[in-house]
């Protein structure tokens, strides 16, 4: 075990390997408030990567309704229960990570789902928690009855539990982009990674006898294109890019801006200790005690910041840039009523307005000699 | 799944077998167990990564357009490898769309796609794909035997074993010849007095037989389903119906002046998408706004519209508007998906929308919050209504003299004037006869205390109305000296809405009184800044016209009709084919005068007649209650002896009252032909199925547009080779045209489709474009070239976003009503008779706990409804047939103590069937990859073999209701509706059909639905005889027809087992004034998709009975419930999770911890221990 720095929990922690950060780290922002659970991301991934035999049940990307939705069944309830109640002190996590609470002789505290736990991948869809609806109701934010949608891919963690747990060393983190891969040639299907990943984002393929997982569409990222689940996201909740460590954060980098500068996007279950690299803008309508459990103590300020976006053209503008181009946009800026996504060199990739303009045509189009009407 | 102990060789073989050859070839050689010191930092050999790069590669890509009537019309990229479409994605080029004058869209419109679209790869090549034409064996025998019939013209029953028969593979030419023969035979059989006698002998209503006029082609029904989705490909069915006049000419020996074509079924109204009150208030089809308008509104009220599940690619406009400060209010009858995006979510009782709109209006009346200017300038509310005859007071009766001369963008047509083609209209038009009939109106000037005349010209800026009398009655002296008590329309509305005070509104609608008051005040605070998005929910109840009239009342009082930032929109289906109002140059091309020169324009003449399919859905009857025929003459249907339809499963497979239709109606129909590319429920019940191209294989271009976005989308021809033996829909018509030419010797049948055969369909498209007001200027070649690159064009509507009513408000252009104003008072006899001269609240006709269809109203002088006695039926007769024309008024106090007649027998659950994210109109939830994500019961490995498919239909029920029934989460339940007529009449004596018709499904505990309200999602294929046979005989137990591969998502029954056909009298008038479908002319009475019945598919009260336990093999609890992760089954751990008890936050600097907003779910209940502990706690 080595001692490594995990900025998400505000302290050092134990990990199987020494700290080694990639030159660039793949990262993503998911705005939960915009997610509609359409599952287009899920299908984009599935039709691209997992339509083969042995992969039928497998969803590298899934969207579940929280709190009653799980894929696989009860994945987070189970690991939270195993870990037991834990404590944050301000932004410092005083509890145990899953590495620190690993049983003697094991590298990670984990559990392995049964095959049938994957059976109902959208169990809990739209099922709500909180007070039960009896007849009529009027709900204000936060909603007394609630659910929300959590889209999930591999977090391409800085400290992956799968990587730490693999007895063959078949899982590695790419130094150039931090993407975590299971070597399909070397893997022997021991499923230690399946057991270790608290997010349950490594899957065993009984046909090939290997474990598989989200590859962050590296063949696309290598070409400067965002992954399939991002490009197909019609809720426009997602942006892929690269994240810096907090000390090197650049406000021109949209990921850094939202995570480090505005602190509006938060890691999922930071207390597990993996330093996951998918960052969520938490749902404003869900109860905060529940959200604290998922997203850590930053959730309070994140929600306040998000709710202030109506008076904040930068924040609202950047969130409106999501999904407007297939290309990765490592830089961005706002100019008056426009938001611009740019490449590393500052060259414009796409420019969109803060609000879609209105356009009124002449009642009579003299060029084409015809009356234009809204009531034809 | 067990870990197979594979050696390297077996591993490679397994990969190969799995179709992952790419892996095998390029995976690195099995290298030894080199130690990897730190895989965070270095990894020795990454050559294997190539396998994923190879998997990503594709040979080529092309664009195609996906348009399943969800209004999105996405142009998609298809990626091809080895000639096969392996995956699909968005074009990402909507941001490059440009209008004719350089108006551009932005990339905020990208991406446009959805999960159903991505799963099309599973359909193009799927096992239910039509591979070639099919003909039902028995029907073919009937044709081959020369159409034997008995003395009444009825074919022998042995030829009509639909749903259970064998199928025979034929070519398109053979199928076309069979259809041409059958059409000829049917038309001949039912022509003339002999034909009428046969129909009489067969038991059809005399009025419907009379409506045929002795013309045999009138019993043949054609339907291009949702024609806006394919102006030539789908609309071609009506062109074919027009050409059927040639057949009539031959059979009856008449000329072009007397010949009559076939009948064409409606679309928008058939799908219950038409909001029928819109034409009652505005005189035209529907008011709506493009959805991106919400960014500019202060408030959006989403009312019975599950926006984020049914308008998915446009959901971001809503969430982004909210982000930027637009207040989002969601009104729904459950805590819906869209409710999660609301600043204020209001939960109401289903079917009470009219009352809620009236309740909101009441607050505005009472607190004097109305927008005075708007009410005076654009509504009928200042106009006087006579209390003696309940008609609008006419200026001529008061002042004498002549009619006002109309000059405000209006032309009155003389006897010989023709309106000309729709695309060239500028002014509104009506005949001088109608102009006289309508007259001018009267308002009361409160300043001078005198009546004043007003014409329909005088609206908006031209309105002279100032300080009108709005309250109370006046006595008006007519020109003849008679004194008449009159009241302003406003005063009638105000008096009526008094009945809907906040407390009553809460009791009736369940919306908390305070929420009603707050919302009304908020909307009224800044007039003209609220967009009302009304969904399919409220529209699918019997009181849907009342709902529209009530909502328009509210919107008008607050200045929210016809503004870019304040308007009403109705979002069900896609419609307004009028955006291509040059369509008649294609569909109505005169078959006796066909233009075969592509450089010349066609000369339209309409020979076909339109008809509402709701009569076919009503057992092929109009509505007669007691002694009263309630279907207007202009609406009168003809008997249905043949049906041929393209591009939708809705007219048969998904028909409301489906099981009654297939058991009791289909046996009277002699030919059912379907164009399809996917074996649907309709195919199961058809005689002939023409195999057609999918969107990926179109070889003829086409165009479409939308009412929710500004794009004109083209279907480009694709380079993909046809996968199976299919041809285009339009080629099917051409092939049948040739067969008819051969059969009749009239080559004009074939000439109708000349340009299709010559691969120049674009000639027809260009004729439409050149004659369409909002598309003129576009060239099909350019549109197609752009679409092939993934770029749509922009429809040249007056505004972008489109906002219907913009011209009325901005240009002071009159509405398409008699008064030129938004009309809330309806003076026509049919409305007075129905007790609906005011926008009233009627209780739902079946989905209510109270007496169905009661008009909730106090005694008022303005109500003179015709009660049951007037029709010669008993006031106690609440049978479904009579109920439809039952006009009984009760106050709320009287209503609330009544009960649904079946309540005593345990029918106490409202059962409604909304649409959902996993299915769209013509794409139900039956592709495996989508289905496994459909709700909680998806399971790709089908651990429970009872499951009909890898997913199945289910009913959502409030957990407390379920517990009272002894139903556990995940159990199978029977759902039964009114036993007098559902699932079909006569089920008690017909066990054979009852076996597939009775609904069984899973029950899901759904805490978001109120007590007494159950929900089942639409868009699933129902059970058929074949699917039930499959379930019983197949080794895998799938509910899949062994002969056709049809896959049901129910063990038996469907979401349509509980519905029936309903006809509402006010939707069948001969007097309602409305604009024609195309152009600016106004007429009255029936108009398909504008003024005609809409049905009421959410009207059913049901009984729910436990059938089987939910655990695998019918043993014990369904596993997720047993494991404690389901609502009301929460384990200790689940409870802790819901309450957030797995972390404890101690306040730190700037963390915000410990502040008041660290609330527990259900705060206020005092428990704070999560959902389980809060069970039963009412939210208010």
Coordinates of N, CA, C and O in Angstrom, one line a residue, chain A residues 89-171:
Chain A
X89 N -15.8 16.1 7.6 CA -15.6 17.3 8.5 C -15.3 18.4 7.5 O -14.2 18.6 7.1
X90 N -16.3 19.2 7.3 CA -16.1 20.2 6.3 C -15.8 19.5 5.0 O -16.5 18.6 4.6
X91 N -14.8 20.0 4.3 CA -14.4 19.3 3.0 C -13.5 18.2 3.1 O -13.0 17.7 2.2
X92 N -13.1 17.9 4.4 CA -12.2 16.8 4.6 C -13.0 15.6 5.0 O -13.9 15.6 5.9
X93 N -12.7 14.5 4.4 CA -13.4 13.2 4.7 C -12.6 12.5 5.8 O -11.4 12.2 5.7
X94 N -13.3 12.3 6.9 CA -12.7 11.7 8.0 C -13.0 10.2 8.1 O -12.5 9.5 9.0
X95 N -13.8 9.7 7.2 CA -14.2 8.3 7.2 C -13.2 7.5 6.5 O -12.1 7.9 6.1
X96 N -13.5 6.2 6.3 CA -12.7 5.3 5.6 C -13.0 5.1 4.1 O -14.2 5.1 3.8
X97 N -12.0 5.0 3.3 CA -12.3 4.7 1.9 C -12.4 3.2 1.7 O -12.1 2.5 2.7
X98 N -12.8 2.8 0.5 CA -12.9 1.3 0.4 C -11.5 0.6 0.3 O -11.4 -0.6 0.4
X99 N -10.5 1.4 0.1 CA -9.1 0.8 0.2 C -8.7 0.7 1.6 O -8.1 -0.3 2.0
X100 N -9.1 1.7 2.4 CA -8.7 1.7 3.8 C -9.5 0.7 4.6 O -9.0 0.3 5.7
X101 N -10.6 0.4 4.1 CA -11.5 -0.6 4.9 C -11.5 -2.0 4.3 O -12.3 -2.8 4.7
X102 N -10.5 -2.2 3.4 CA -10.4 -3.6 2.8 C -10.1 -4.6 3.9 O -9.3 -4.4 4.8
X103 N -10.8 -5.7 3.8 CA -10.5 -6.8 4.8 C -9.1 -7.3 4.7 O -8.5 -7.1 3.6
X104 N -8.6 -7.9 5.7 CA -7.2 -8.4 5.7 C -7.0 -9.3 4.6 O -7.8 -10.1 4.2
X105 N -5.9 -9.1 3.8 CA -5.6 -9.9 2.7 C -6.2 -9.5 1.4 O -6.0 -10.1 0.4
X106 N -7.1 -8.5 1.4 CA -7.7 -8.0 0.2 C -7.3 -6.6 0.0 O -6.9 -5.8 0.9
X107 N -7.3 -6.2 -1.3 CA -6.9 -4.8 -1.6 C -8.0 -3.8 -1.5 O -7.7 -2.6 -1.4
X108 N -9.2 -4.2 -1.7 CA -10.3 -3.3 -1.8 C -11.5 -4.0 -1.1 O -11.7 -5.2 -1.1
X109 N -12.3 -3.1 -0.4 CA -13.6 -3.6 0.1 C -14.6 -3.7 -1.0 O -14.9 -2.7 -1.7
X110 N -15.1 -4.9 -1.3 CA -16.0 -5.0 -2.4 C -17.0 -6.1 -2.3 O -17.1 -6.7 -1.2
X111 N -17.8 -6.3 -3.3 CA -18.7 -7.4 -3.4 C -19.0 -7.7 -4.8 O -18.9 -6.9 -5.7
X112 N -19.4 -8.9 -5.1 CA -19.6 -9.3 -6.5 C -21.1 -9.6 -6.7 O -21.7 -10.4 -6.0
X113 N -21.7 -8.8 -7.6 CA -23.1 -9.1 -7.9 C -23.4 -10.5 -8.4 O -22.5 -11.1 -9.1
X114 N -24.6 -11.0 -8.1 CA -25.0 -12.2 -8.8 C -25.4 -11.9 -10.2 O -25.8 -10.7 -10.5
X115 N -25.4 -12.9 -11.0 CA -25.9 -12.7 -12.4 C -27.3 -12.0 -12.5 O -27.5 -11.1 -13.3
X116 N -28.2 -12.5 -11.6 CA -29.5 -12.0 -11.7 C -29.7 -10.5 -11.2 O -30.7 -9.9 -11.5
X117 N -28.6 -10.0 -10.5 CA -28.7 -8.6 -10.1 C -28.7 -7.7 -11.3 O -29.0 -6.5 -11.1
X118 N -28.2 -8.2 -12.4 CA -28.2 -7.3 -13.6 C -29.5 -7.4 -14.4 O -29.7 -6.8 -15.5
X119 N -30.5 -8.2 -13.9 CA -31.6 -8.6 -14.7 C -32.5 -7.4 -15.1 O -33.0 -7.4 -16.2
X120 N -32.8 -6.5 -14.2 CA -33.7 -5.5 -14.5 C -33.0 -4.1 -14.5 O -32.9 -3.4 -13.6
X121 N -32.4 -3.8 -15.7 CA -31.4 -2.7 -15.7 C -32.1 -1.3 -15.5 O -31.4 -0.4 -15.2
X122 N -33.4 -1.3 -15.6 CA -34.1 0.0 -15.3 C -35.1 -0.1 -14.2 O -36.1 0.6 -14.2
X123 N -34.8 -1.0 -13.3 CA -35.7 -1.2 -12.1 C -35.8 0.2 -11.5 O -34.9 1.0 -11.5
X124 N -37.0 0.5 -11.0 CA -37.1 1.8 -10.3 C -37.3 3.0 -11.2 O -37.4 4.1 -10.7
X125 N -37.5 2.7 -12.5 CA -37.7 3.8 -13.4 C -38.9 4.7 -13.0 O -40.0 4.3 -12.9
X126 N -38.6 6.0 -12.7 CA -39.6 7.0 -12.4 C -40.3 6.7 -11.0 O -41.3 7.3 -10.7
X127 N -39.8 5.8 -10.2 CA -40.4 5.5 -8.9 C -39.9 6.6 -8.0 O -38.7 6.8 -7.8
X128 N -40.9 7.2 -7.2 CA -40.4 8.3 -6.4 C -40.4 7.9 -4.9 O -41.0 7.0 -4.4
X129 N -39.5 8.7 -4.2 CA -39.3 8.5 -2.8 C -39.9 9.7 -2.1 O -40.5 10.6 -2.7
X130 N -39.7 9.8 -0.8 CA -40.3 10.9 0.0 C -41.7 10.6 0.3 O -42.2 9.4 0.4
X131 N -42.4 11.7 0.6 CA -43.8 11.5 1.0 C -44.6 10.9 -0.1 O -44.4 11.2 -1.3
X132 N -45.6 10.0 0.2 CA -46.4 9.4 -0.9 C -47.5 10.3 -1.3 O -48.1 11.0 -0.6
X133 N -47.7 10.2 -2.7 CA -48.8 11.0 -3.2 C -50.2 10.3 -2.8 O -50.3 9.1 -3.1
X134 N -51.1 11.0 -2.2 CA -52.4 10.4 -1.8 C -53.4 10.8 -2.8 O -54.1 10.0 -3.4
X135 N -53.6 12.1 -3.0 CA -54.4 12.6 -4.1 C -53.8 13.8 -4.8 O -52.8 13.7 -5.5
X136 N -54.3 15.0 -4.5 CA -53.7 16.1 -5.1 C -52.5 16.6 -4.3 O -52.2 16.2 -3.2
X137 N -51.7 17.4 -4.9 CA -50.5 17.9 -4.2 C -49.9 19.1 -5.0 O -50.2 19.3 -6.2
X138 N -49.2 19.9 -4.3 CA -48.4 21.0 -5.0 C -47.0 21.0 -4.4 O -46.9 21.1 -3.1
X139 N -46.1 20.8 -5.2 CA -44.7 20.6 -4.7 C -43.8 21.8 -5.2 O -43.9 22.1 -6.3
X140 N -43.1 22.3 -4.2 CA -42.1 23.3 -4.6 C -40.7 22.7 -4.4 O -40.6 21.6 -3.8
X141 N -39.6 23.4 -4.8 CA -38.3 22.9 -4.7 C -37.8 23.1 -3.2 O -38.0 24.3 -2.8
X142 N -37.2 22.2 -2.5 CA -37.0 20.8 -2.9 C -38.3 20.0 -2.9 O -39.2 20.3 -2.0
X143 N -38.5 19.1 -3.8 CA -39.8 18.4 -3.9 C -39.9 17.4 -2.7 O -38.9 16.7 -2.4
X144 N -41.1 17.3 -2.1 CA -41.3 16.4 -1.0 C -41.4 15.0 -1.5 O -41.1 14.0 -0.8
X145 N -41.9 14.8 -2.7 CA -41.8 13.5 -3.4 C -40.7 13.7 -4.5 O -40.8 14.7 -5.1
X146 N -39.9 12.7 -4.7 CA -38.8 13.1 -5.6 C -38.2 11.8 -6.2 O -38.2 10.7 -5.7
X147 N -37.6 12.0 -7.4 CA -36.6 11.1 -8.0 C -35.9 11.9 -9.0 O -36.2 13.0 -9.3
X148 N -34.8 11.4 -9.4 CA -34.0 12.0 -10.5 C -33.2 11.0 -11.2 O -33.2 9.8 -10.8
X149 N -32.6 11.4 -12.3 CA -31.9 10.4 -13.2 C -30.4 10.6 -13.1 O -29.9 11.6 -13.2
X150 N -29.8 9.4 -12.9 CA -28.4 9.4 -12.7 C -27.8 8.6 -13.9 O -28.0 7.4 -14.0
X151 N -27.1 9.3 -14.8 CA -26.5 8.6 -15.9 C -25.1 8.2 -15.5 O -24.4 9.0 -14.8
X152 N -24.7 7.0 -15.8 CA -23.4 6.5 -15.3 C -22.6 5.8 -16.4 O -23.1 5.0 -17.1
X153 N -21.3 6.2 -16.4 CA -20.3 5.5 -17.2 C -19.2 5.1 -16.2 O -19.2 5.5 -15.1
X154 N -18.1 4.5 -16.7 CA -16.9 4.3 -15.9 C -16.4 5.7 -15.6 O -16.4 6.6 -16.4
X155 N -15.9 5.8 -14.4 CA -15.4 7.1 -13.9 C -14.0 7.4 -14.3 O -13.4 8.4 -13.9
X156 N -13.3 6.4 -14.9 CA -11.9 6.5 -15.2 C -11.1 7.2 -14.1 O -10.5 8.2 -14.3
X157 N -11.2 6.5 -13.0 CA -10.8 7.1 -11.7 C -9.3 7.3 -11.7 O -8.5 6.6 -12.4
X158 N -8.9 8.3 -10.9 CA -7.5 8.5 -10.7 C -6.9 7.3 -9.9 O -5.7 6.9 -10.1
X159 N -7.7 6.8 -9.0 CA -7.3 5.6 -8.2 C -8.3 4.5 -8.4 O -9.1 4.2 -7.5
X160 N -8.2 3.8 -9.6 CA -9.3 2.8 -9.9 C -9.2 1.6 -9.0 O -8.1 1.1 -8.7
X161 N -10.3 1.2 -8.4 CA -10.4 0.0 -7.6 C -10.2 -1.2 -8.5 O -9.6 -2.2 -8.0
X162 N -10.7 -1.2 -9.7 CA -10.5 -2.3 -10.6 C -9.0 -2.6 -10.8 O -8.6 -3.7 -10.8
X163 N -8.4 -1.5 -11.1 CA -6.9 -1.6 -11.4 C -6.2 -2.1 -10.2 O -5.3 -3.0 -10.4
X164 N -6.5 -1.6 -9.1 CA -5.8 -2.0 -7.9 C -6.0 -3.5 -7.6 O -5.2 -4.2 -7.1
X165 N -7.2 -4.0 -8.0 CA -7.6 -5.3 -7.5 C -7.1 -6.4 -8.5 O -7.1 -7.6 -8.1
X166 N -6.7 -6.1 -9.7 CA -6.4 -7.1 -10.7 C -5.2 -7.9 -10.3 O -4.1 -7.3 -10.3
X167 N -5.3 -9.2 -10.1 CA -4.1 -10.0 -9.7 C -3.2 -10.2 -10.9 O -2.0 -10.5 -10.7
X168 N -3.6 -10.0 -12.1 CA -2.8 -10.2 -13.3 C -2.2 -8.9 -13.8 O -1.4 -8.9 -14.7
X169 N -2.6 -7.8 -13.2 CA -2.1 -6.5 -13.7 C -2.6 -6.3 -15.1 O -1.9 -5.7 -16.0
X170 N -3.8 -6.7 -15.4 CA -4.4 -6.6 -16.8 C -5.1 -5.3 -17.0 O -5.7 -5.0 -18.0
X171 N -5.2 -4.5 -15.9 CA -6.0 -3.2 -16.1 C -5.0 -2.1 -15.9 O -4.2 -2.1 -15.0

